[in-house]
Amino acid sequence: MKKIVAALSIVLVLASCQEQKKMAFVNRTDVINDYQEKIEIEEKFKVREDRFNKRSDSIGKAFQFEYQQFQVAAGSMSKEKQQEQGQAFNQKSQVLQQQMQFEQQQLQQAFSIEMDSVMTTMKTFVQDYGKKNGYSFIFGTSDVTTTVMYGEEVNDISDAILKGLNDSYKKEE
């Protein structure tokens, strides 16, 4: 019995001597939404998307006008000629739709690639920040996924991470 008590005492002493792990959490949603590089990427792609939409609308209106002219002229055409030109318009419509879909997919893919880069930058920054500042763990939380259900405000390093990320981004420019 004395051996068990002695062993438990030793375990308790060793456990109490262990150094406390330094832990914190980051609200990823807040950090990402206020990260200057992400804001600039969104602005850049908003301009590109607006340009695409204007071009797409312009092409669509021109095609509609051309089709309306065909419909007016179709009254004086033979049935065979109407069918032939109708099929040509259908093919042209399909080609235009495919082209617009392809360009839209390219735009979305380019945006996703840049946003993935932003996420990688943030993750790398948090890892480096944790190492430099002696953290054992830095947890992440967001509106979508919650790995931290509660954390004391003092352990929220979101502002420090955001400031560091933005300062680092300004240096790169």
Backbone as JSON Lines, residues from 0, in Angstrom:
{"i":0,"aa":"M","n":[0.82,-1.18,0.0],"ca":[0.0,0.0,0.0],"c":[0.88,1.26,0.0]}
{"i":1,"aa":"K","n":[1.96,1.21,0.82],"ca":[2.85,2.36,0.9],"c":[3.51,2.62,-0.46]}
{"i":2,"aa":"K","n":[3.78,1.54,-1.18],"ca":[4.4,1.69,-2.5],"c":[3.44,2.38,-3.47]}
{"i":3,"aa":"I","n":[2.16,2.04,-3.41],"ca":[1.16,2.65,-4.29],"c":[1.04,4.14,-3.97]}
{"i":4,"aa":"V","n":[0.97,4.47,-2.71],"ca":[0.86,5.88,-2.29],"c":[2.11,6.64,-2.72]}
{"i":5,"aa":"A","n":[3.27,6.03,-2.55],"ca":[4.52,6.68,-2.94],"c":[4.56,6.88,-4.46]}
{"i":6,"aa":"A","n":[4.11,5.89,-5.22],"ca":[4.1,6.0,-6.69],"c":[3.14,7.09,-7.13]}
{"i":7,"aa":"L","n":[1.96,7.13,-6.53],"ca":[0.98,8.18,-6.86],"c":[1.52,9.56,-6.51]}
{"i":8,"aa":"S","n":[2.21,9.66,-5.39],"ca":[2.8,10.94,-4.98],"c":[3.83,11.41,-5.99]}
{"i":9,"aa":"I","n":[4.65,10.48,-6.45],"ca":[5.68,10.82,-7.43],"c":[5.02,11.27,-8.73]}
{"i":10,"aa":"V","n":[3.97,10.57,-9.17],"ca":[3.26,10.92,-10.4],"c":[2.65,12.32,-10.26]}
{"i":11,"aa":"L","n":[2.05,12.6,-9.1],"ca":[1.45,13.92,-8.87],"c":[2.51,15.02,-8.87]}
{"i":12,"aa":"V","n":[3.63,14.77,-8.26],"ca":[4.71,15.76,-8.23],"c":[5.22,16.01,-9.65]}
{"i":13,"aa":"L","n":[5.44,14.95,-10.41],"ca":[5.92,15.11,-11.78],"c":[4.9,15.83,-12.65]}
{"i":14,"aa":"A","n":[3.64,15.5,-12.46],"ca":[2.58,16.13,-13.25],"c":[2.48,17.61,-12.91]}
{"i":15,"aa":"S","n":[2.65,17.97,-11.66],"ca":[2.54,19.37,-11.28],"c":[3.77,20.16,-11.71]}
{"i":16,"aa":"C","n":[4.89,19.48,-11.92],"ca":[6.1,20.16,-12.37],"c":[6.13,20.4,-13.87]}
{"i":17,"aa":"Q","n":[5.25,19.71,-14.58],"ca":[5.23,19.87,-16.03],"c":[4.9,21.31,-16.37]}
{"i":18,"aa":"E","n":[5.55,21.79,-17.39],"ca":[5.33,23.17,-17.81],"c":[3.97,23.29,-18.49]}
{"i":19,"aa":"Q","n":[3.29,24.4,-18.23],"ca":[2.0,24.66,-18.85],"c":[2.17,24.87,-20.34]}
{"i":20,"aa":"K","n":[1.28,24.31,-21.1],"ca":[1.3,24.5,-22.55],"c":[0.65,25.85,-22.86]}
{"i":21,"aa":"K","n":[1.31,26.62,-23.7],"ca":[0.77,27.91,-24.1],"c":[-0.18,27.68,-25.28]}
{"i":22,"aa":"M","n":[-1.45,28.08,-25.1],"ca":[-2.45,27.86,-26.13],"c":[-3.19,29.16,-26.44]}
{"i":23,"aa":"A","n":[-3.69,29.24,-27.67],"ca":[-4.48,30.39,-28.1],"c":[-5.4,29.94,-29.22]}
{"i":24,"aa":"F","n":[-6.24,30.86,-29.66],"ca":[-7.09,30.56,-30.81],"c":[-7.18,31.77,-31.71]}
{"i":25,"aa":"V","n":[-7.53,31.5,-32.96],"ca":[-7.66,32.53,-33.98],"c":[-9.03,32.4,-34.62]}
{"i":26,"aa":"N","n":[-9.74,33.51,-34.73],"ca":[-10.99,33.52,-35.46],"c":[-10.63,33.7,-36.93]}
{"i":27,"aa":"R","n":[-10.62,32.6,-37.67],"ca":[-10.18,32.62,-39.07],"c":[-11.06,33.51,-39.93]}
{"i":28,"aa":"T","n":[-12.36,33.53,-39.67],"ca":[-13.27,34.35,-40.47],"c":[-12.89,35.82,-40.37]}
{"i":29,"aa":"D","n":[-12.71,36.29,-39.13],"ca":[-12.36,37.7,-38.95],"c":[-11.01,38.03,-39.58]}
{"i":30,"aa":"V","n":[-10.04,37.16,-39.38],"ca":[-8.7,37.41,-39.92],"c":[-8.74,37.45,-41.45]}
{"i":31,"aa":"I","n":[-9.33,36.45,-42.06],"ca":[-9.38,36.4,-43.52],"c":[-10.16,37.58,-44.09]}
{"i":32,"aa":"N","n":[-11.31,37.88,-43.5],"ca":[-12.14,38.97,-44.05],"c":[-11.47,40.33,-43.98]}
{"i":33,"aa":"D","n":[-10.58,40.52,-43.02],"ca":[-9.9,41.81,-42.89],"c":[-8.46,41.8,-43.4]}
{"i":34,"aa":"Y","n":[-8.03,40.7,-43.99],"ca":[-6.67,40.58,-44.52],"c":[-6.59,41.34,-45.84]}
{"i":35,"aa":"Q","n":[-5.68,42.28,-45.91],"ca":[-5.59,43.2,-47.04],"c":[-5.38,42.49,-48.38]}
{"i":36,"aa":"E","n":[-4.56,41.46,-48.4],"ca":[-4.33,40.75,-49.66],"c":[-5.63,40.15,-50.18]}
{"i":37,"aa":"K","n":[-6.43,39.56,-49.29],"ca":[-7.71,38.97,-49.69],"c":[-8.66,40.05,-50.2]}
{"i":38,"aa":"I","n":[-8.69,41.18,-49.54],"ca":[-9.54,42.3,-49.96],"c":[-9.16,42.76,-51.36]}
{"i":39,"aa":"E","n":[-7.87,42.88,-51.61],"ca":[-7.4,43.32,-52.93],"c":[-7.71,42.29,-54.02]}
{"i":40,"aa":"I","n":[-7.59,41.01,-53.69],"ca":[-7.92,39.96,-54.66],"c":[-9.39,40.04,-55.01]}
{"i":41,"aa":"E","n":[-10.24,40.2,-54.0],"ca":[-11.68,40.31,-54.27],"c":[-12.0,41.52,-55.13]}
{"i":42,"aa":"E","n":[-11.34,42.64,-54.86],"ca":[-11.57,43.85,-55.67],"c":[-11.13,43.61,-57.12]}
{"i":43,"aa":"K","n":[-9.97,42.98,-57.28],"ca":[-9.44,42.7,-58.62],"c":[-10.4,41.81,-59.4]}
{"i":44,"aa":"F","n":[-10.89,40.77,-58.74],"ca":[-11.79,39.85,-59.42],"c":[-13.18,40.44,-59.62]}
{"i":45,"aa":"K","n":[-13.58,41.36,-58.78],"ca":[-14.86,42.05,-58.99],"c":[-14.78,42.86,-60.28]}
{"i":46,"aa":"V","n":[-13.66,43.52,-60.52],"ca":[-13.46,44.29,-61.75],"c":[-13.48,43.33,-62.95]}
{"i":47,"aa":"R","n":[-12.76,42.24,-62.83],"ca":[-12.72,41.26,-63.93],"c":[-14.11,40.66,-64.19]}
{"i":48,"aa":"E","n":[-14.85,40.38,-63.12],"ca":[-16.19,39.82,-63.27],"c":[-17.14,40.83,-63.91]}
{"i":49,"aa":"D","n":[-17.03,42.09,-63.5],"ca":[-17.86,43.15,-64.1],"c":[-17.57,43.27,-65.59]}
{"i":50,"aa":"R","n":[-16.28,43.23,-65.94],"ca":[-15.87,43.31,-67.34],"c":[-16.43,42.12,-68.12]}
{"i":51,"aa":"F","n":[-16.35,40.94,-67.54],"ca":[-16.88,39.73,-68.18],"c":[-18.39,39.87,-68.38]}
{"i":52,"aa":"N","n":[-19.1,40.32,-67.34],"ca":[-20.56,40.44,-67.43],"c":[-20.97,41.45,-68.5]}
{"i":53,"aa":"K","n":[-20.25,42.57,-68.58],"ca":[-20.57,43.57,-69.61],"c":[-20.34,42.98,-71.01]}
{"i":54,"aa":"R","n":[-19.24,42.29,-71.16],"ca":[-18.92,41.68,-72.45],"c":[-19.96,40.62,-72.81]}
{"i":55,"aa":"S","n":[-20.31,39.8,-71.84],"ca":[-21.3,38.76,-72.05],"c":[-22.66,39.36,-72.43]}
{"i":56,"aa":"D","n":[-23.05,40.42,-71.72],"ca":[-24.31,41.1,-72.04],"c":[-24.28,41.68,-73.45]}
{"i":57,"aa":"S","n":[-23.16,42.28,-73.79],"ca":[-23.0,42.89,-75.12],"c":[-23.12,41.83,-76.22]}
{"i":58,"aa":"I","n":[-22.44,40.71,-76.03],"ca":[-22.5,39.62,-77.0],"c":[-23.92,39.08,-77.09]}
{"i":59,"aa":"G","n":[-24.57,38.93,-75.94],"ca":[-25.95,38.42,-75.91],"c":[-26.92,39.36,-76.63]}
{"i":60,"aa":"K","n":[-26.76,40.65,-76.42],"ca":[-27.64,41.63,-77.08],"c":[-27.4,41.64,-78.59]}
{"i":61,"aa":"A","n":[-26.14,41.56,-78.99],"ca":[-25.83,41.53,-80.42],"c":[-26.42,40.29,-81.06]}
{"i":62,"aa":"F","n":[-26.32,39.16,-80.39],"ca":[-26.89,37.92,-80.93],"c":[-28.42,38.03,-81.02]}
{"i":63,"aa":"Q","n":[-29.04,38.59,-79.99],"ca":[-30.5,38.76,-80.01],"c":[-30.93,39.65,-81.17]}
{"i":64,"aa":"F","n":[-30.19,40.74,-81.37],"ca":[-30.51,41.65,-82.47],"c":[-30.4,40.93,-83.81]}
{"i":65,"aa":"E","n":[-29.33,40.18,-83.97],"ca":[-29.11,39.43,-85.2],"c":[-30.23,38.4,-85.41]}
{"i":66,"aa":"Y","n":[-30.65,37.75,-84.34],"ca":[-31.72,36.76,-84.44],"c":[-33.06,37.42,-84.79]}
{"i":67,"aa":"Q","n":[-33.31,38.59,-84.2],"ca":[-34.55,39.31,-84.53],"c":[-34.57,39.71,-86.01]}
{"i":68,"aa":"Q","n":[-33.43,40.12,-86.53],"ca":[-33.35,40.45,-87.95],"c":[-33.63,39.21,-88.79]}
{"i":69,"aa":"F","n":[-33.1,38.08,-88.36],"ca":[-33.36,36.82,-89.08],"c":[-34.86,36.51,-89.07]}
{"i":70,"aa":"Q","n":[-35.51,36.68,-87.92],"ca":[-36.94,36.39,-87.84],"c":[-37.76,37.27,-88.79]}
{"i":71,"aa":"V","n":[-37.37,38.54,-88.9],"ca":[-38.07,39.45,-89.81],"c":[-37.85,39.0,-91.25]}
{"i":72,"aa":"A","n":[-36.63,38.64,-91.58],"ca":[-36.29,38.24,-92.95],"c":[-36.81,36.84,-93.26]}
{"i":73,"aa":"A","n":[-37.07,36.04,-92.24],"ca":[-37.48,34.65,-92.46],"c":[-38.81,34.56,-93.21]}
{"i":74,"aa":"G","n":[-39.65,35.57,-93.08],"ca":[-40.93,35.55,-93.76],"c":[-40.8,35.48,-95.27]}
{"i":75,"aa":"S","n":[-39.73,36.01,-95.79],"ca":[-39.54,36.01,-97.25],"c":[-38.62,34.88,-97.72]}
{"i":76,"aa":"M","n":[-38.25,33.98,-96.81],"ca":[-37.36,32.86,-97.17],"c":[-38.17,31.6,-97.38]}
{"i":77,"aa":"S","n":[-37.56,30.7,-98.12],"ca":[-38.18,29.37,-98.28],"c":[-38.05,28.61,-96.95]}
{"i":78,"aa":"K","n":[-38.88,27.6,-96.78],"ca":[-38.84,26.79,-95.56],"c":[-37.46,26.17,-95.37]}
{"i":79,"aa":"E","n":[-36.87,25.73,-96.46],"ca":[-35.55,25.11,-96.42],"c":[-34.5,26.11,-95.94]}
{"i":80,"aa":"K","n":[-34.57,27.32,-96.46],"ca":[-33.62,28.38,-96.09],"c":[-33.83,28.78,-94.62]}
{"i":81,"aa":"Q","n":[-35.09,28.86,-94.19],"ca":[-35.4,29.19,-92.79],"c":[-34.79,28.14,-91.86]}
{"i":82,"aa":"Q","n":[-34.97,26.88,-92.2],"ca":[-34.44,25.79,-91.39],"c":[-32.91,25.83,-91.34]}
{"i":83,"aa":"E","n":[-32.32,26.06,-92.48],"ca":[-30.86,26.11,-92.58],"c":[-30.3,27.23,-91.7]}
{"i":84,"aa":"Q","n":[-30.87,28.42,-91.83],"ca":[-30.37,29.54,-91.04],"c":[-30.75,29.39,-89.56]}
{"i":85,"aa":"G","n":[-31.9,28.8,-89.28],"ca":[-32.3,28.53,-87.89],"c":[-31.3,27.61,-87.21]}
{"i":86,"aa":"Q","n":[-30.88,26.58,-87.92],"ca":[-29.87,25.66,-87.37],"c":[-28.54,26.37,-87.16]}
{"i":87,"aa":"A","n":[-28.2,27.24,-88.08],"ca":[-26.95,28.0,-87.94],"c":[-27.0,28.88,-86.69]}
{"i":88,"aa":"F","n":[-28.17,29.5,-86.45],"ca":[-28.31,30.33,-85.24],"c":[-28.25,29.47,-83.97]}
{"i":89,"aa":"N","n":[-28.84,28.3,-84.01],"ca":[-28.77,27.4,-82.85],"c":[-27.33,27.0,-82.55]}
{"i":90,"aa":"Q","n":[-26.57,26.69,-83.59],"ca":[-25.16,26.32,-83.4],"c":[-24.37,27.5,-82.86]}
{"i":91,"aa":"K","n":[-24.62,28.68,-83.43],"ca":[-23.91,29.88,-82.98],"c":[-24.24,30.16,-81.51]}
{"i":92,"aa":"S","n":[-25.5,29.97,-81.14],"ca":[-25.94,30.18,-79.75],"c":[-25.22,29.22,-78.81]}
{"i":93,"aa":"Q","n":[-25.13,27.95,-79.21],"ca":[-24.45,26.96,-78.39],"c":[-22.96,27.28,-78.22]}
{"i":94,"aa":"V","n":[-22.34,27.7,-79.31],"ca":[-20.91,28.05,-79.26],"c":[-20.7,29.24,-78.32]}
{"i":95,"aa":"L","n":[-21.55,30.25,-78.43],"ca":[-21.44,31.43,-77.56],"c":[-21.65,31.05,-76.09]}
{"i":96,"aa":"Q","n":[-22.63,30.21,-75.81],"ca":[-22.88,29.77,-74.44],"c":[-21.7,28.99,-73.87]}
{"i":97,"aa":"Q","n":[-21.15,28.11,-74.69],"ca":[-19.99,27.33,-74.24],"c":[-18.8,28.23,-73.98]}
{"i":98,"aa":"Q","n":[-18.6,29.21,-74.86],"ca":[-17.49,30.14,-74.69],"c":[-17.65,30.94,-73.41]}
{"i":99,"aa":"M","n":[-18.85,31.42,-73.14],"ca":[-19.1,32.21,-71.93],"c":[-18.94,31.35,-70.68]}
{"i":100,"aa":"Q","n":[-19.43,30.12,-70.72],"ca":[-19.27,29.21,-69.59],"c":[-17.8,28.92,-69.33]}
{"i":101,"aa":"F","n":[-17.05,28.7,-70.4],"ca":[-15.62,28.42,-70.26],"c":[-14.9,29.61,-69.63]}
{"i":102,"aa":"E","n":[-15.19,30.81,-70.12],"ca":[-14.54,32.01,-69.57],"c":[-14.93,32.22,-68.1]}
{"i":103,"aa":"Q","n":[-16.19,31.96,-67.78],"ca":[-16.62,32.11,-66.39],"c":[-15.93,31.09,-65.49]}
{"i":104,"aa":"Q","n":[-15.79,29.86,-65.97],"ca":[-15.08,28.84,-65.2],"c":[-13.61,29.21,-65.01]}
{"i":105,"aa":"Q","n":[-13.0,29.77,-66.05],"ca":[-11.6,30.2,-65.95],"c":[-11.45,31.29,-64.88]}
{"i":106,"aa":"L","n":[-12.39,32.22,-64.88],"ca":[-12.38,33.3,-63.9],"c":[-12.55,32.75,-62.48]}
{"i":107,"aa":"Q","n":[-13.48,31.84,-62.3],"ca":[-13.71,31.24,-60.99],"c":[-12.51,30.41,-60.54]}
{"i":108,"aa":"Q","n":[-11.9,29.71,-61.47],"ca":[-10.73,28.9,-61.13],"c":[-9.55,29.78,-60.72]}
{"i":109,"aa":"A","n":[-9.34,30.86,-61.45],"ca":[-8.25,31.78,-61.1],"c":[-8.49,32.39,-59.72]}
{"i":110,"aa":"F","n":[-9.73,32.74,-59.42],"ca":[-10.08,33.29,-58.11],"c":[-9.8,32.26,-57.02]}
{"i":111,"aa":"S","n":[-10.22,31.03,-57.25],"ca":[-10.01,29.96,-56.26],"c":[-8.52,29.73,-55.99]}
{"i":112,"aa":"I","n":[-7.73,29.76,-57.05],"ca":[-6.28,29.55,-56.89],"c":[-5.68,30.66,-56.02]}
{"i":113,"aa":"E","n":[-6.07,31.89,-56.29],"ca":[-5.53,33.0,-55.49],"c":[-6.03,32.95,-54.05]}
{"i":114,"aa":"M","n":[-7.28,32.55,-53.84],"ca":[-7.8,32.46,-52.48],"c":[-7.14,31.31,-51.73]}
{"i":115,"aa":"D","n":[-6.86,30.21,-52.42],"ca":[-6.13,29.11,-51.79],"c":[-4.75,29.58,-51.34]}
{"i":116,"aa":"S","n":[-4.13,30.4,-52.15],"ca":[-2.82,30.96,-51.8],"c":[-2.92,31.83,-50.54]}
{"i":117,"aa":"V","n":[-3.99,32.61,-50.45],"ca":[-4.2,33.45,-49.26],"c":[-4.35,32.57,-48.02]}
{"i":118,"aa":"M","n":[-5.12,31.49,-48.14],"ca":[-5.32,30.58,-47.0],"c":[-3.99,29.93,-46.6]}
{"i":119,"aa":"T","n":[-3.2,29.54,-47.58],"ca":[-1.9,28.94,-47.3],"c":[-0.99,29.95,-46.6]}
{"i":120,"aa":"T","n":[-1.01,31.18,-47.07],"ca":[-0.22,32.24,-46.44],"c":[-0.62,32.42,-44.99]}
{"i":121,"aa":"M","n":[-1.93,32.44,-44.73],"ca":[-2.41,32.62,-43.36],"c":[-1.98,31.45,-42.48]}
{"i":122,"aa":"K","n":[-2.14,30.22,-42.98],"ca":[-1.76,29.05,-42.18],"c":[-0.27,29.06,-41.86]}
{"i":123,"aa":"T","n":[0.54,29.36,-42.86],"ca":[1.99,29.41,-42.66],"c":[2.35,30.5,-41.66]}
{"i":124,"aa":"F","n":[1.71,31.66,-41.78],"ca":[1.98,32.76,-40.86],"c":[1.63,32.36,-39.43]}
{"i":125,"aa":"V","n":[0.48,31.73,-39.24],"ca":[0.06,31.31,-37.89],"c":[1.06,30.29,-37.33]}
{"i":126,"aa":"Q","n":[1.5,29.36,-38.16],"ca":[2.48,28.37,-37.69],"c":[3.78,29.07,-37.26]}
{"i":127,"aa":"D","n":[4.28,29.98,-38.08],"ca":[5.51,30.7,-37.74],"c":[5.32,31.56,-36.49]}
{"i":128,"aa":"Y","n":[4.16,32.21,-36.41],"ca":[3.85,33.04,-35.23],"c":[3.84,32.18,-33.98]}
{"i":129,"aa":"G","n":[3.23,31.01,-34.07],"ca":[3.18,30.11,-32.93],"c":[4.56,29.67,-32.48]}
{"i":130,"aa":"K","n":[5.41,29.32,-33.43],"ca":[6.77,28.89,-33.09],"c":[7.57,30.03,-32.46]}
{"i":131,"aa":"K","n":[7.48,31.22,-33.07],"ca":[8.26,32.37,-32.58],"c":[7.8,32.83,-31.2]}
{"i":132,"aa":"N","n":[6.53,32.63,-30.89],"ca":[5.98,33.13,-29.64],"c":[5.72,32.04,-28.6]}
{"i":133,"aa":"G","n":[6.25,30.86,-28.83],"ca":[6.22,29.8,-27.83],"c":[4.87,29.15,-27.59]}
{"i":134,"aa":"Y","n":[4.03,29.11,-28.58],"ca":[2.73,28.45,-28.43],"c":[2.87,26.95,-28.7]}
{"i":135,"aa":"S","n":[2.2,26.18,-27.88],"ca":[2.14,24.74,-28.13],"c":[1.0,24.43,-29.09]}
{"i":136,"aa":"F","n":[-0.08,25.18,-28.96],"ca":[-1.25,25.0,-29.8],"c":[-1.86,26.35,-30.15]}
{"i":137,"aa":"I","n":[-2.28,26.48,-31.4],"ca":[-3.13,27.6,-31.8],"c":[-4.31,26.97,-32.54]}
{"i":138,"aa":"F","n":[-5.47,27.13,-31.96],"ca":[-6.69,26.55,-32.54],"c":[-7.33,27.57,-33.47]}
{"i":139,"aa":"G","n":[-8.15,27.08,-34.36],"ca":[-8.86,27.95,-35.28],"c":[-10.36,27.83,-35.1]}
{"i":140,"aa":"T","n":[-11.05,28.93,-35.27],"ca":[-12.5,28.92,-35.23],"c":[-13.0,29.79,-36.37]}
{"i":141,"aa":"S","n":[-14.21,29.53,-36.82],"ca":[-14.8,30.34,-37.88],"c":[-16.31,30.2,-37.81]}
{"i":142,"aa":"D","n":[-16.98,30.91,-38.7],"ca":[-18.44,30.83,-38.75],"c":[-18.89,29.46,-39.25]}
{"i":143,"aa":"V","n":[-18.06,28.82,-40.06],"ca":[-18.43,27.55,-40.69],"c":[-18.09,26.36,-39.8]}
{"i":144,"aa":"T","n":[-16.84,26.29,-39.37],"ca":[-16.41,25.19,-38.52],"c":[-15.93,25.74,-37.19]}
{"i":145,"aa":"T","n":[-16.3,25.08,-36.14],"ca":[-15.93,25.55,-34.81],"c":[-15.13,24.48,-34.1]}
{"i":146,"aa":"T","n":[-13.87,24.76,-33.9],"ca":[-13.03,23.86,-33.12],"c":[-12.81,24.42,-31.72]}
{"i":147,"aa":"V","n":[-13.16,25.68,-31.53],"ca":[-13.08,26.31,-30.22],"c":[-14.48,26.75,-29.85]}
{"i":148,"aa":"M","n":[-15.04,26.1,-28.86],"ca":[-16.39,26.45,-28.43],"c":[-16.36,27.65,-27.48]}
{"i":149,"aa":"Y","n":[-15.28,27.76,-26.73],"ca":[-15.12,28.88,-25.82],"c":[-13.64,29.13,-25.63]}
{"i":150,"aa":"G","n":[-13.29,30.37,-25.54],"ca":[-11.92,30.74,-25.22],"c":[-11.93,32.11,-24.56]}
{"i":151,"aa":"E","n":[-11.1,32.25,-23.54],"ca":[-11.01,33.56,-22.88],"c":[-10.46,34.56,-23.87]}
{"i":152,"aa":"E","n":[-10.96,35.77,-23.78],"ca":[-10.55,36.85,-24.7],"c":[-9.03,37.0,-24.74]}
{"i":153,"aa":"V","n":[-8.4,36.8,-23.62],"ca":[-6.95,36.95,-23.54],"c":[-6.23,35.94,-24.43]}
{"i":154,"aa":"N","n":[-6.88,34.82,-24.73],"ca":[-6.27,33.8,-25.58],"c":[-6.6,33.97,-27.05]}
{"i":155,"aa":"D","n":[-7.39,34.97,-27.39],"ca":[-7.74,35.24,-28.8],"c":[-6.64,36.11,-29.4]}
{"i":156,"aa":"I","n":[-5.85,35.54,-30.29],"ca":[-4.74,36.27,-30.9],"c":[-5.07,36.69,-32.33]}
{"i":157,"aa":"S","n":[-6.36,36.72,-32.67],"ca":[-6.79,37.07,-34.03],"c":[-6.25,38.43,-34.46]}
{"i":158,"aa":"D","n":[-6.35,39.43,-33.59],"ca":[-5.89,40.77,-33.96],"c":[-4.38,40.8,-34.21]}
{"i":159,"aa":"A","n":[-3.63,40.1,-33.38],"ca":[-2.17,40.06,-33.56],"c":[-1.82,39.35,-34.87]}
{"i":160,"aa":"I","n":[-2.54,38.28,-35.18],"ca":[-2.3,37.55,-36.43],"c":[-2.64,38.44,-37.62]}
{"i":161,"aa":"L","n":[-3.8,39.11,-37.56],"ca":[-4.22,39.99,-38.66],"c":[-3.22,41.12,-38.87]}
{"i":162,"aa":"K","n":[-2.78,41.74,-37.79],"ca":[-1.81,42.83,-37.9],"c":[-0.51,42.32,-38.52]}
{"i":163,"aa":"G","n":[-0.05,41.17,-38.06],"ca":[1.18,40.59,-38.59],"c":[1.06,40.23,-40.06]}
{"i":164,"aa":"L","n":[-0.07,39.65,-40.44],"ca":[-0.3,39.3,-41.85],"c":[-0.31,40.55,-42.72]}
{"i":165,"aa":"N","n":[-1.05,41.56,-42.3],"ca":[-1.13,42.79,-43.1],"c":[0.21,43.51,-43.17]}
{"i":166,"aa":"D","n":[0.95,43.52,-42.06],"ca":[2.29,44.13,-42.08],"c":[3.21,43.37,-43.04]}
{"i":167,"aa":"S","n":[3.14,42.06,-42.98],"ca":[3.95,41.22,-43.87],"c":[3.57,41.46,-45.33]}
{"i":168,"aa":"Y","n":[2.28,41.58,-45.6],"ca":[1.81,41.82,-46.97],"c":[2.27,43.18,-47.48]}
{"i":169,"aa":"K","n":[2.24,44.2,-46.61],"ca":[2.71,45.54,-47.02],"c":[4.18,45.52,-47.39]}
{"i":170,"aa":"K","n":[4.98,44.72,-46.65],"ca":[6.41,44.62,-46.94],"c":[6.65,44.0,-48.31]}
{"i":171,"aa":"E","n":[5.8,43.01,-48.68],"ca":[5.95,42.34,-49.98],"c":[5.68,43.28,-51.14]}
{"i":172,"aa":"E","n":[4.75,44.21,-50.93],"ca":[4.41,45.15,-52.01],"c":[5.59,46.07,-52.23]}
